[in-house]
Coordinates of C-alpha atoms in Angstrom, one line a residue:
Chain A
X5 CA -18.0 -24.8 4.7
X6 CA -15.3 -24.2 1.8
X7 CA -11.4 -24.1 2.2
X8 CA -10.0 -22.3 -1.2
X9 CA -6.7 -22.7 -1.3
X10 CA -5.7 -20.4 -4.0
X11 CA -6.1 -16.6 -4.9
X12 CA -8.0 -17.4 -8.8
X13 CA -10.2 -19.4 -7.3
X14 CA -10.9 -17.1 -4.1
X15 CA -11.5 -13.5 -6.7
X16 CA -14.3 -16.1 -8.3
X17 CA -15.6 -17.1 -4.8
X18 CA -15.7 -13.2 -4.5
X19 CA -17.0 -11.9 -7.9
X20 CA -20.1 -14.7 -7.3
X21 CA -20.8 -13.7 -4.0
X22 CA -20.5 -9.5 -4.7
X23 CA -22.9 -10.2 -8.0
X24 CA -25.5 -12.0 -5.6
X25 CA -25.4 -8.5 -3.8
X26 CA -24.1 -10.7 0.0
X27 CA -21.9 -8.8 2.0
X28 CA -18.8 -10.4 2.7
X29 CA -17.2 -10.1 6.8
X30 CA -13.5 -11.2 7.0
X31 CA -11.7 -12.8 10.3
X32 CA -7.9 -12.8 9.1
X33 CA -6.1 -15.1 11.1
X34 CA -2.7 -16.7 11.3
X35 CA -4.7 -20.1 12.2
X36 CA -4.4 -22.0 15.3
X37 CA -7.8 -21.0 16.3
X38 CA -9.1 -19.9 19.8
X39 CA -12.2 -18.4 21.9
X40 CA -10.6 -15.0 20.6
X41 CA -10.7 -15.6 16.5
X42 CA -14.3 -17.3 17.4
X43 CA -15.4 -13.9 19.1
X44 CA -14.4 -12.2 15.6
X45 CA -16.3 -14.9 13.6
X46 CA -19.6 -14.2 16.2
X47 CA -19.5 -10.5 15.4
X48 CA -18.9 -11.2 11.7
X49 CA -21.5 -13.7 11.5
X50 CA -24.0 -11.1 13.1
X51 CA -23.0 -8.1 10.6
X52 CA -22.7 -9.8 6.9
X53 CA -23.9 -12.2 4.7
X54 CA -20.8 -14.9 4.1
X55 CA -17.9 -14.8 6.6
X56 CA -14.6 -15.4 5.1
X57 CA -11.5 -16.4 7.4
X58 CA -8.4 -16.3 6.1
X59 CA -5.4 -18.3 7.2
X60 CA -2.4 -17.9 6.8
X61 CA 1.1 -17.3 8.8
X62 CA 2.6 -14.1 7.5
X63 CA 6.9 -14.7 7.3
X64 CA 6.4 -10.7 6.9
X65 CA 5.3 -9.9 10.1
X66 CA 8.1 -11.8 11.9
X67 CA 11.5 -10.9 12.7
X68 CA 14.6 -12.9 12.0
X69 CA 14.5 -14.3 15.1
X70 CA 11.2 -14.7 15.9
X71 CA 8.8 -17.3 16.0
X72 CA 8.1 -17.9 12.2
X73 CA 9.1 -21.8 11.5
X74 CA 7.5 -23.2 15.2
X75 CA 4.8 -20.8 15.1
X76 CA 2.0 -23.3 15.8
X77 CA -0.2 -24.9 13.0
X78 CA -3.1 -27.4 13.1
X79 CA -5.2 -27.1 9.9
X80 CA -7.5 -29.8 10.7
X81 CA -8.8 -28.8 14.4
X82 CA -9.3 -24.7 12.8
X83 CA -11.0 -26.1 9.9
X84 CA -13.5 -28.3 12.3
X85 CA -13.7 -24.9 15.2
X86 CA -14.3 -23.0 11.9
X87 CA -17.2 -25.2 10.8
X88 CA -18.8 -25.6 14.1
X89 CA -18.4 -21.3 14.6
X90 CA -20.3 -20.9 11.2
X91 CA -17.1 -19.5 9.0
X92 CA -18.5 -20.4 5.4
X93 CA -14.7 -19.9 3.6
X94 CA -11.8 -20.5 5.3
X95 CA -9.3 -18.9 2.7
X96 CA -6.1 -21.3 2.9
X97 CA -3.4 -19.6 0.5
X98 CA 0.4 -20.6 0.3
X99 CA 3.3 -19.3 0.7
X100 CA 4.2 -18.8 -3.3
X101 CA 0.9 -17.8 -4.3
X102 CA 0.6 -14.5 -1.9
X103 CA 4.7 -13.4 -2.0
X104 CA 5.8 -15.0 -5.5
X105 CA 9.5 -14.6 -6.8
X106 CA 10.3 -11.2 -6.9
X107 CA 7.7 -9.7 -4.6
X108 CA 8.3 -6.0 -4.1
X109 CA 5.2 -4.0 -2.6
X110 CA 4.9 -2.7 1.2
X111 CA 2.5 -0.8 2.8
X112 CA 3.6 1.0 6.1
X113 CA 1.4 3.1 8.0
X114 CA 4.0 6.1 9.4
X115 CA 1.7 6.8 12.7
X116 CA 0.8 4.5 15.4
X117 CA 3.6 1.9 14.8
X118 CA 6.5 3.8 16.7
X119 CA 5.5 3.1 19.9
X120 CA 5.1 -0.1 21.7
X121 CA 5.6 -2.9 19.5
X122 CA 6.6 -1.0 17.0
X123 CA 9.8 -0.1 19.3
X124 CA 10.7 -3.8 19.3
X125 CA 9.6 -5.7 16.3
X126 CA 10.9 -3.5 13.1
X127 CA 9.3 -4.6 10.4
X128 CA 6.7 -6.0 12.1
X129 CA 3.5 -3.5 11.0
X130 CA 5.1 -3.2 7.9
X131 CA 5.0 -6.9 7.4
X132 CA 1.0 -6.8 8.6
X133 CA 0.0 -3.8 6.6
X134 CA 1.2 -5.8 3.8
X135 CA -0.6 -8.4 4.2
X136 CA -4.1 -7.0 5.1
X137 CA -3.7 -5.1 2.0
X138 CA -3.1 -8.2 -0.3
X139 CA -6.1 -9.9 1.7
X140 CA -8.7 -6.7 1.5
X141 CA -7.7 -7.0 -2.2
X142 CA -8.6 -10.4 -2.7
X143 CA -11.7 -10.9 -0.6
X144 CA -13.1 -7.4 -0.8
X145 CA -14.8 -7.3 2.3
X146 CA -17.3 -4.9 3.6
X147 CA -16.2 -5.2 7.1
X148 CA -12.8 -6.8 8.6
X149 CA -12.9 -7.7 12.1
X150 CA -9.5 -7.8 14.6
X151 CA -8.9 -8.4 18.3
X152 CA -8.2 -5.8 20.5
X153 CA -5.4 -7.6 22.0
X154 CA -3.8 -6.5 19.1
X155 CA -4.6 -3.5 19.6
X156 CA -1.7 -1.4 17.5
X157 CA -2.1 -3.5 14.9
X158 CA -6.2 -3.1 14.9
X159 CA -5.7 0.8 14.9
X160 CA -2.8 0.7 12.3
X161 CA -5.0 -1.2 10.0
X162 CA -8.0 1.1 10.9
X163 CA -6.2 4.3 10.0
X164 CA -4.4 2.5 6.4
X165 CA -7.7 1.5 5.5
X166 CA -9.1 5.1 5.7
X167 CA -6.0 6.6 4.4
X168 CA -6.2 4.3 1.4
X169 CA -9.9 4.9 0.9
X170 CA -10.2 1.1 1.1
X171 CA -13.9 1.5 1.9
X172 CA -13.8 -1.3 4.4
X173 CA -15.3 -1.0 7.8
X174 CA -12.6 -2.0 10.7
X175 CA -14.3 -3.5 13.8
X176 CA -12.0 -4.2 17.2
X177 CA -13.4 -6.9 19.2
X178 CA -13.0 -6.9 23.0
X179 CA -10.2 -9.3 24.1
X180 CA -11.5 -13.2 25.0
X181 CA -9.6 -14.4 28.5
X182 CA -9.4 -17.7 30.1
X183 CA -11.2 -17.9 33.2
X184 CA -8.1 -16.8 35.3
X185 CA -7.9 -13.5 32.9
X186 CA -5.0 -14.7 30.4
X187 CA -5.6 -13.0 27.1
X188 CA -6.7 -15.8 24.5
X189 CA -3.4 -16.4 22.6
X190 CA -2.2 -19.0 20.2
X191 CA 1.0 -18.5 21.3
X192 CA 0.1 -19.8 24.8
X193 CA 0.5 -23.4 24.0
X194 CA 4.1 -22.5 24.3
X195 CA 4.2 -21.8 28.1
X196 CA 5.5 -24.8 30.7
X197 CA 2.9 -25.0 33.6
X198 CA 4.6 -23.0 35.9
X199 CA 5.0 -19.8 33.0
X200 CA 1.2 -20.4 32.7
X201 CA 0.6 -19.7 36.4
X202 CA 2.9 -17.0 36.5
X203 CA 1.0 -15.6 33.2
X204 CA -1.8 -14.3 35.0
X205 CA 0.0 -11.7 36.4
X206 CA -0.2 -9.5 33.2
X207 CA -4.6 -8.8 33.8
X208 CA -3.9 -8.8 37.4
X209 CA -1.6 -5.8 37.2
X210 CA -3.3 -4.3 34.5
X211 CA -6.6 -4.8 36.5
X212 CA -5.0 -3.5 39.5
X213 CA -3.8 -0.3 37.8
X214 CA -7.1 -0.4 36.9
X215 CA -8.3 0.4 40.4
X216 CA -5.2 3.0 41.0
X217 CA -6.6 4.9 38.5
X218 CA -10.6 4.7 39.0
X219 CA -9.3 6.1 42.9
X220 CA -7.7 8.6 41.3
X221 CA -4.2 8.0 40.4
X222 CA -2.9 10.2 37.5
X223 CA 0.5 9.6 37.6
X224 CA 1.4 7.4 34.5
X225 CA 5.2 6.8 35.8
X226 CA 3.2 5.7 39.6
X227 CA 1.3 3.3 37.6
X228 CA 3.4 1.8 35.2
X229 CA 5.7 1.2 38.2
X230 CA 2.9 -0.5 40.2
X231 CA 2.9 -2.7 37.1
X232 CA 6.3 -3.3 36.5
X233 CA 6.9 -4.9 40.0
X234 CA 3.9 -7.1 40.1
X235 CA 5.2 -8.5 37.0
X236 CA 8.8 -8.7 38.3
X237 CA 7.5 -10.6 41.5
X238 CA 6.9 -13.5 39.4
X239 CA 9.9 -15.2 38.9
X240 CA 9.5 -16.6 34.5
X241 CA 8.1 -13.1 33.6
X242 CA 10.5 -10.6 31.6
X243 CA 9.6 -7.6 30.7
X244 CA 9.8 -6.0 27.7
X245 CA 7.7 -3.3 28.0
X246 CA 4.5 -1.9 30.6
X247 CA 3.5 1.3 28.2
X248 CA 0.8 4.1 29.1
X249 CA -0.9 5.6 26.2
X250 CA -3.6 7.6 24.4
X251 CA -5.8 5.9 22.0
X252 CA -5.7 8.3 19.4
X253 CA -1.9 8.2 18.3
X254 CA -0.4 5.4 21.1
X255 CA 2.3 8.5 22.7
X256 CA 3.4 7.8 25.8
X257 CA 1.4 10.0 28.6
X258 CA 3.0 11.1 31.7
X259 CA -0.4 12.3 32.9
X260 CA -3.3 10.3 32.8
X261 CA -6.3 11.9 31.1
X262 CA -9.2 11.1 28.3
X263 CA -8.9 7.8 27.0
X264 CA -6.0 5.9 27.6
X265 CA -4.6 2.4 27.3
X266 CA -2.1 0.5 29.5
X267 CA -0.4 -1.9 27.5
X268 CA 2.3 -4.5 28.5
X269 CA 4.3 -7.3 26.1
X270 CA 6.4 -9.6 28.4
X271 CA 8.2 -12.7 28.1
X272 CA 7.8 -16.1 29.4
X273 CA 11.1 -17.9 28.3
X274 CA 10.8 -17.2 24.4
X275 CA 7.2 -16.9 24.3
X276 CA 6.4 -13.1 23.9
X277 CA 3.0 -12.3 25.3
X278 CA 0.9 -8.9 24.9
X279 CA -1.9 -7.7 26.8
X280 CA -4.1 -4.6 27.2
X281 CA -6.6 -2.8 29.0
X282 CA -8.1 0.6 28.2
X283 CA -9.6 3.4 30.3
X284 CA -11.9 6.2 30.0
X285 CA -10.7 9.1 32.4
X286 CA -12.4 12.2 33.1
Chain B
X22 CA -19.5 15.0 -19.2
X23 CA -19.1 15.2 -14.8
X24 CA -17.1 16.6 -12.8
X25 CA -16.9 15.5 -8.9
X26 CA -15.0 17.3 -7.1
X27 CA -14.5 14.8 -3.6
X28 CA -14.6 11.2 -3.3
X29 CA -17.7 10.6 -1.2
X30 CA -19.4 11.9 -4.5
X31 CA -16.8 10.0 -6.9
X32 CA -17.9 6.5 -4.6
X33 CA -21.5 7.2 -5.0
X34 CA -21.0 7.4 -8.8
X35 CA -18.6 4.3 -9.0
X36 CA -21.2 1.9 -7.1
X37 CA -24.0 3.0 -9.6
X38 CA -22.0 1.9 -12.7
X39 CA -20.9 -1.3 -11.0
X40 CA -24.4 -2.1 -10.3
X41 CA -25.1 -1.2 -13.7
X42 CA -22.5 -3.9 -14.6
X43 CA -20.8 -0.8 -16.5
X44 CA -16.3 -1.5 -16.4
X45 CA -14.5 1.5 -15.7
X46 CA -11.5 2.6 -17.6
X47 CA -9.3 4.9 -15.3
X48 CA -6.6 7.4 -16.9
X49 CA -4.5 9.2 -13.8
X50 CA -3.1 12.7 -14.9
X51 CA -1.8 15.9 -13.2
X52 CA -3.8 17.5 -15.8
X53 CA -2.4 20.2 -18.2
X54 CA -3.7 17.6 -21.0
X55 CA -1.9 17.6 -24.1
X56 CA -2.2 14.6 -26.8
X57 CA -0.1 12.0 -24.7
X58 CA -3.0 12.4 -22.2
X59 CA -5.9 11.6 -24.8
X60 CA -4.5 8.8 -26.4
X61 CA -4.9 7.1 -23.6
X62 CA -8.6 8.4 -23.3
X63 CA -9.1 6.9 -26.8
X64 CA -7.5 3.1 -25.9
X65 CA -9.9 3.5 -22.5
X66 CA -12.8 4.2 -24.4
X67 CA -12.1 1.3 -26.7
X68 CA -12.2 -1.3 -23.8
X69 CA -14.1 0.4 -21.0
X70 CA -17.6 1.7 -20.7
X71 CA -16.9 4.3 -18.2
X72 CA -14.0 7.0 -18.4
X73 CA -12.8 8.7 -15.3
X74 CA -9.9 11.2 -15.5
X75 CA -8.9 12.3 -12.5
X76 CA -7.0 15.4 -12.1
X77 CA -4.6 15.9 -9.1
X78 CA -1.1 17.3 -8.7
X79 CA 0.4 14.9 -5.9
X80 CA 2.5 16.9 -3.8
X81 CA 3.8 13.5 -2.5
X82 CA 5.7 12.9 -5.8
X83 CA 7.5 16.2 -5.6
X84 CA 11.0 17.0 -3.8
X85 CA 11.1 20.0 -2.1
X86 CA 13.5 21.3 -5.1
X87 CA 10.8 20.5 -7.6
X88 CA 8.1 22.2 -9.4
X89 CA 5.3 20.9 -7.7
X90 CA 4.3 25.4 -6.8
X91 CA 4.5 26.1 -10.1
X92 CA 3.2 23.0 -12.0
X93 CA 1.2 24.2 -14.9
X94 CA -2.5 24.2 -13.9
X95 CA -5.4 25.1 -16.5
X96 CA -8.9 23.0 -15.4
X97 CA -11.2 25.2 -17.9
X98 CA -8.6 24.2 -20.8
X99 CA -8.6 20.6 -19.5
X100 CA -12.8 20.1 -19.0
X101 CA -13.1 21.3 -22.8
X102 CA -10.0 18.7 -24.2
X103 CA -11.4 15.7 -22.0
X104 CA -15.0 16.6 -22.9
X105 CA -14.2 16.9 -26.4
X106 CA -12.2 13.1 -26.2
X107 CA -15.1 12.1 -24.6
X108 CA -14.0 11.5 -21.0
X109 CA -17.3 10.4 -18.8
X110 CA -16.3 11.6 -15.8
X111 CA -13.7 13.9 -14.6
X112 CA -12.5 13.5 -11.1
X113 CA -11.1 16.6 -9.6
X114 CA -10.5 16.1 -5.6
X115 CA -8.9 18.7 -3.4
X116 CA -5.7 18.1 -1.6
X117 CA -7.3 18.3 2.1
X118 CA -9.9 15.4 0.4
X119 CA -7.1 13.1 -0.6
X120 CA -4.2 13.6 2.1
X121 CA -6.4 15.0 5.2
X122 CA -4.5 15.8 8.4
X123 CA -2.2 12.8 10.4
X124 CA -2.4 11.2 6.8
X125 CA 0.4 8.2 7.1
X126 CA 0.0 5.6 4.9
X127 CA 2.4 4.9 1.9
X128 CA 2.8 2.1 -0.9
X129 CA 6.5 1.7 -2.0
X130 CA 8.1 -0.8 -4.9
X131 CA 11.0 -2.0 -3.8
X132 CA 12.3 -3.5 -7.3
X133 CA 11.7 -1.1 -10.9
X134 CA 12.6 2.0 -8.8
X135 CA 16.6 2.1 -7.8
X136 CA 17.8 2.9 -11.2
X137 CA 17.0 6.1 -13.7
X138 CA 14.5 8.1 -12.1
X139 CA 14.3 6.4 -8.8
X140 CA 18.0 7.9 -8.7
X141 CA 17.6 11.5 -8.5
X142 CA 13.9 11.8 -7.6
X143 CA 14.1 9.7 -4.1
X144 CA 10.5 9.3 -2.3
X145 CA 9.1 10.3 -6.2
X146 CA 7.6 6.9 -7.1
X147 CA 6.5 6.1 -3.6
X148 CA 4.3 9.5 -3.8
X149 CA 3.5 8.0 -7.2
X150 CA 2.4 4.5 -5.6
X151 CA 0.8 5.8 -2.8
X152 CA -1.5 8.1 -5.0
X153 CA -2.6 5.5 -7.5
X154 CA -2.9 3.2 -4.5
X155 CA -5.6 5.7 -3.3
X156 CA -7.2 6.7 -6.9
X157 CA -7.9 2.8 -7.9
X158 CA -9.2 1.9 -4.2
X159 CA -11.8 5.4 -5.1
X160 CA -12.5 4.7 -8.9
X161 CA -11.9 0.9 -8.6
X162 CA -11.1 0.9 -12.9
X163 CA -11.2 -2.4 -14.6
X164 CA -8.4 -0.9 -16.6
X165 CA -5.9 2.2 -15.6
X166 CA -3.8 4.0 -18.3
X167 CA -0.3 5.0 -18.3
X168 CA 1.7 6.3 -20.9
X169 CA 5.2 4.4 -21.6
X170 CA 7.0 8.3 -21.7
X171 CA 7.3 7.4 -17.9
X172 CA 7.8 4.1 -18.8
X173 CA 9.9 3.6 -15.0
X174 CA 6.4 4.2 -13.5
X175 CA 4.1 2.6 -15.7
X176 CA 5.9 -0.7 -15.0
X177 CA 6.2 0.4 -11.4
X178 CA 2.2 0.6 -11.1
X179 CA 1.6 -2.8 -13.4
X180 CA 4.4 -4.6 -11.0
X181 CA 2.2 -3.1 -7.5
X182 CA -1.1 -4.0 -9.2
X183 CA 0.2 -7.3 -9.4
X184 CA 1.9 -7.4 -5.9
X185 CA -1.1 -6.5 -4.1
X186 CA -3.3 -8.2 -5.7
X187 CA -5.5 -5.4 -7.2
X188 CA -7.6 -6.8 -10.0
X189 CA -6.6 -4.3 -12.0
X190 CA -5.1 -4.1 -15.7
X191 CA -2.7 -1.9 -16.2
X192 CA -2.7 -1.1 -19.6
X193 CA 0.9 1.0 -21.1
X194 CA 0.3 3.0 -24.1
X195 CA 3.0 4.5 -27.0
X196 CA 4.6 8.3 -26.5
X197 CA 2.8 10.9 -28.4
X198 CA 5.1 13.0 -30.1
X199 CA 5.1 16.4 -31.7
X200 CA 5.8 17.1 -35.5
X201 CA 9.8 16.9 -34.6
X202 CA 9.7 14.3 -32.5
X203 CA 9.7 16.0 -29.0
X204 CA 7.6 13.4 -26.8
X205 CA 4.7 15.5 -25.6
X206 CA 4.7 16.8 -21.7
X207 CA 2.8 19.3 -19.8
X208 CA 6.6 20.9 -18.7
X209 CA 7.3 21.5 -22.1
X210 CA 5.4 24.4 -21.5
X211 CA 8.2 25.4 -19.5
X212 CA 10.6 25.7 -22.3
X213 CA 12.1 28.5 -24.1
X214 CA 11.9 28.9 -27.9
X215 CA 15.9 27.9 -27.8
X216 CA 15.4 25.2 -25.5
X217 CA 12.2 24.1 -27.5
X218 CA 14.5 23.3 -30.4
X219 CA 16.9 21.7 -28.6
X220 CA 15.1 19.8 -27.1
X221 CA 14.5 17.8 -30.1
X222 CA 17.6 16.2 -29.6
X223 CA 16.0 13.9 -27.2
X224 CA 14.4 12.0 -29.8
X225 CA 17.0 12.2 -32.3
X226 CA 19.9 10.6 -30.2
X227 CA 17.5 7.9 -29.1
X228 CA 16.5 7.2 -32.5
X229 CA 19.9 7.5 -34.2
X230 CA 21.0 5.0 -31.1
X231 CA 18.6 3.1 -32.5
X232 CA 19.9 3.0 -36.1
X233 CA 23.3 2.0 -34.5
X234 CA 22.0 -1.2 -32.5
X235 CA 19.9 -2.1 -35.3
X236 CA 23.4 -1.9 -37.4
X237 CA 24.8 -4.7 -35.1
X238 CA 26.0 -2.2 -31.9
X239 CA 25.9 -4.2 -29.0
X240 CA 28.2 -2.2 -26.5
X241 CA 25.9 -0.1 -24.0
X242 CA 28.5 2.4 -23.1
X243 CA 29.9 3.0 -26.6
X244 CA 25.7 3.4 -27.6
X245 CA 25.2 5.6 -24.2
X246 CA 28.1 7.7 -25.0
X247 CA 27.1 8.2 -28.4
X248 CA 23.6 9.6 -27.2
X249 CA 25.3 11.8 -24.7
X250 CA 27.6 13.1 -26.9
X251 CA 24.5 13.9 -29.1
X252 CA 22.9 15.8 -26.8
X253 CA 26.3 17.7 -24.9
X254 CA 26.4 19.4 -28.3
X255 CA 23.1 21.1 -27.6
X256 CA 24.0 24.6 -25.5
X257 CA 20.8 24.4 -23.4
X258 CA 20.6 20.9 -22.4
X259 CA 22.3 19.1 -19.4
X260 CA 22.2 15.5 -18.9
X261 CA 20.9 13.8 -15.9
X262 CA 21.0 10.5 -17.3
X263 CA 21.2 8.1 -20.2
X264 CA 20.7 5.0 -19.3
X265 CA 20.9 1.3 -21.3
X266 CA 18.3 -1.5 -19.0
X267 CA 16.3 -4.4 -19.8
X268 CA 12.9 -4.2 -19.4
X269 CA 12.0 -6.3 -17.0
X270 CA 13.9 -5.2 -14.2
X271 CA 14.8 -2.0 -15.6
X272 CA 19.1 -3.0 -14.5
X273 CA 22.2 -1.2 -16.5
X274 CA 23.3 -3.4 -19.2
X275 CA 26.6 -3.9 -20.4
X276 CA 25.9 -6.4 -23.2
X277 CA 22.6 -5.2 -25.4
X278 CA 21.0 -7.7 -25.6
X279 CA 16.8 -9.1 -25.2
X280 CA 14.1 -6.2 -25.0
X281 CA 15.8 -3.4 -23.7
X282 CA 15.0 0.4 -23.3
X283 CA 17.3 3.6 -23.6
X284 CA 15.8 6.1 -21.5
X285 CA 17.4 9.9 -21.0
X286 CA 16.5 12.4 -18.5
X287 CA 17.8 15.7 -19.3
X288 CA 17.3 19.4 -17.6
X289 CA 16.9 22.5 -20.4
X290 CA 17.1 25.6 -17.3
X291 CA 15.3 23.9 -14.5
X292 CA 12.8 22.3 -16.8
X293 CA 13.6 18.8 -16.8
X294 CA 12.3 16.3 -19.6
X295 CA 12.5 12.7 -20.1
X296 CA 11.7 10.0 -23.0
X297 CA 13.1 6.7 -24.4
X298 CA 12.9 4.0 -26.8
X299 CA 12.5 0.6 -26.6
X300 CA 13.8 -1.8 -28.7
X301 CA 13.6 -6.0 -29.4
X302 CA 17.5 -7.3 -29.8
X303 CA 17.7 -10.8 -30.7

């Protein structure tokens, strides 16, 4: 396995590869690596020739007072999950070589990001837009994987690269959970013990609403409610939003119908956690 | 010579030349070709093997005040003067092909477009960044050609290029002008014979502003108000700007001084023409 930790070199890496006619799969990643970034690298792994992940913490994406400067790193553990997963690049670029003095270009996708964290986190999809571009630029892939735990940002960057005849395929992997149910996160090493416990409550309501709604509940405002107050029982959780949605433009449904997602982001002292689960209703 | 008329076709015929190792020289127009448009055939047939013109009148870079209804439109005229310049491939898509229904995504510059143009025209250079986003992700040119009369968006495009990391050379090639000076356009069309021969005072106040910086002006506004008063003495003309900026950042000067450019925007009725000069001041 390679790390190339600069653009030049990564376009050669590229223009190699693409004349050797191998397809190229790409995990982006903001590092700190777990079963969910693994589960991309599996599907990529199965679909193309060389599988590229790229690493790198995105100052775009965050707000100004979010989690940038702790956001958690550890270079040497990814680069040995990497190895062992079968990522042949890991594509390692810095700060100054992808936003140099006087960066100006943004890319903002005008549907999908309203809604749910959109709402909260201006900026935010702007920020990732931005960045996928810059990285479907420089590693030309033919397909790009992303978790569906993310799964705004996943459908955002499906419908840019479409509208931007990028010519890139956008798979959404299903979301990796720990054995309780917590959605894989890296930003779970932040919660105490007791946050950890109480965690679990976000695919236990979403599970249970689950239920609700395979017995027939079509109420959305019934079952965001249902959700709302199992989250509330535990006593670290705060809630910043349980949403119901479609899956074609993420509105907010009042009744349930086709296929819709239930979607909640919640915090856990400072530690903002998002989790989803989608529905098929007839 | 080809034309395709929809970009699953234009893809197919891109990923033959690449596999025939073949570069592709790209020149954008809105069609209506006059001279300014095949000069920059000729410099892409010097460099490139391949050269696709596409043809598209972007809605996106029109205000709702603007012309883009009546925007002079002649394909027959245009296939004979590409042909004859020897343009490979023209690249003709429909509207529906290029912005289909829910279309949301946009590029925007943040830096280059405040001042001039960016002005009085505002969402006009993020309907041109958005389409030339979309034209090199479909034609993927080794090369694209702009002309330097719109010199605000030439520099625009070669500052995005760079941003996001596109691979692309953006290469900026010398106004064409008539017999009298008049840089050519496809709204000069527009003009009446009165306005046609004032409009040559666009040229003439730039270059006689030239004359006086070479003679050791150095004052912007006294240079500016020359050029202004130059053209206020023509009945038909009305000024929308004339502006004094370095060329880098394309920012007001006070003090001449470095490469700068003096650029003039001016309506005749409603047509509305622009052009400038720049010049080296040591």
């Amino acid at each position: 396995m390679k790390t190339i930790e600069n653009i030049s070199r990564m376009s050669t890496f590229v223009k190699i590869m693409k004349k050797e006619g191998k397809s190229i799969g790409l995990v982006p990643t903001m590092g700190y690596l777990h079963e969910g970034h693994l589960s991309l690298v599996k599907a990529a792994k199965k679909h193309t020739d060389v599988v590229v992940m790229s690493i790198f913490i995105n100052p775009l994406q965050f707000g100004p007072k979010e989690d940038f400067q702790k956001y958690p790193r550890d270079l040497k553990h990814d680069e040995e999950m990497a190895r062992e997963a079968g990522v042949d690049v890991i594509f390692y670029p810095s700060l100054k070589d992808i936003y140099p003095e006087g960066y100006a270009t943004y890319v903002t996708v005008e549907k999908l990001t309203g809604n749910l964290c959109g709402e909260s986190r201006p900026g935010h999809f702007r920020g990732v837009a931005t960045i996928v571009t810059k990285l479907f630029n420089i590693v030309k892939p033919d397909v790009a994987y992303f978790g569906q735990k993310d799964m705004q940002q996943a459908l955002m960057i499906r419908k840019m690269a479409s509208d931007l005849n990028m010519d890139i395929e956008v798979k959404i992997i299903p979301i990796v959970r720990d054995d309780d149910g917590l959605a894989m996160s890296s930003r779970n090493i932040y919660l105490s013990d007791a946050e950890r416990k109480d965690a679990v409550v976000l695919y236990q309501s979403l599970k249970n609403a689950e239920t609700l709604i395979k017995n027939g509940e079509r109420d959305a405002r019934k079952v965001i409610k249902t959700v709302e107050d199992m989250i509330r029982a535990k006593q670290s959780a705060r809630i910043e939003y349980v949403k119901l949605v479609d899956t074609k433009e993420l509105k907010d449904l009042k009744m349930i119908t086709g296929e819709i997602a239930l979607a909640v982001a919640v915090f856990f002292s400072n530690t903002r956690l998002i989790d989803n689960i989608t529905i098929m209703v007839k």
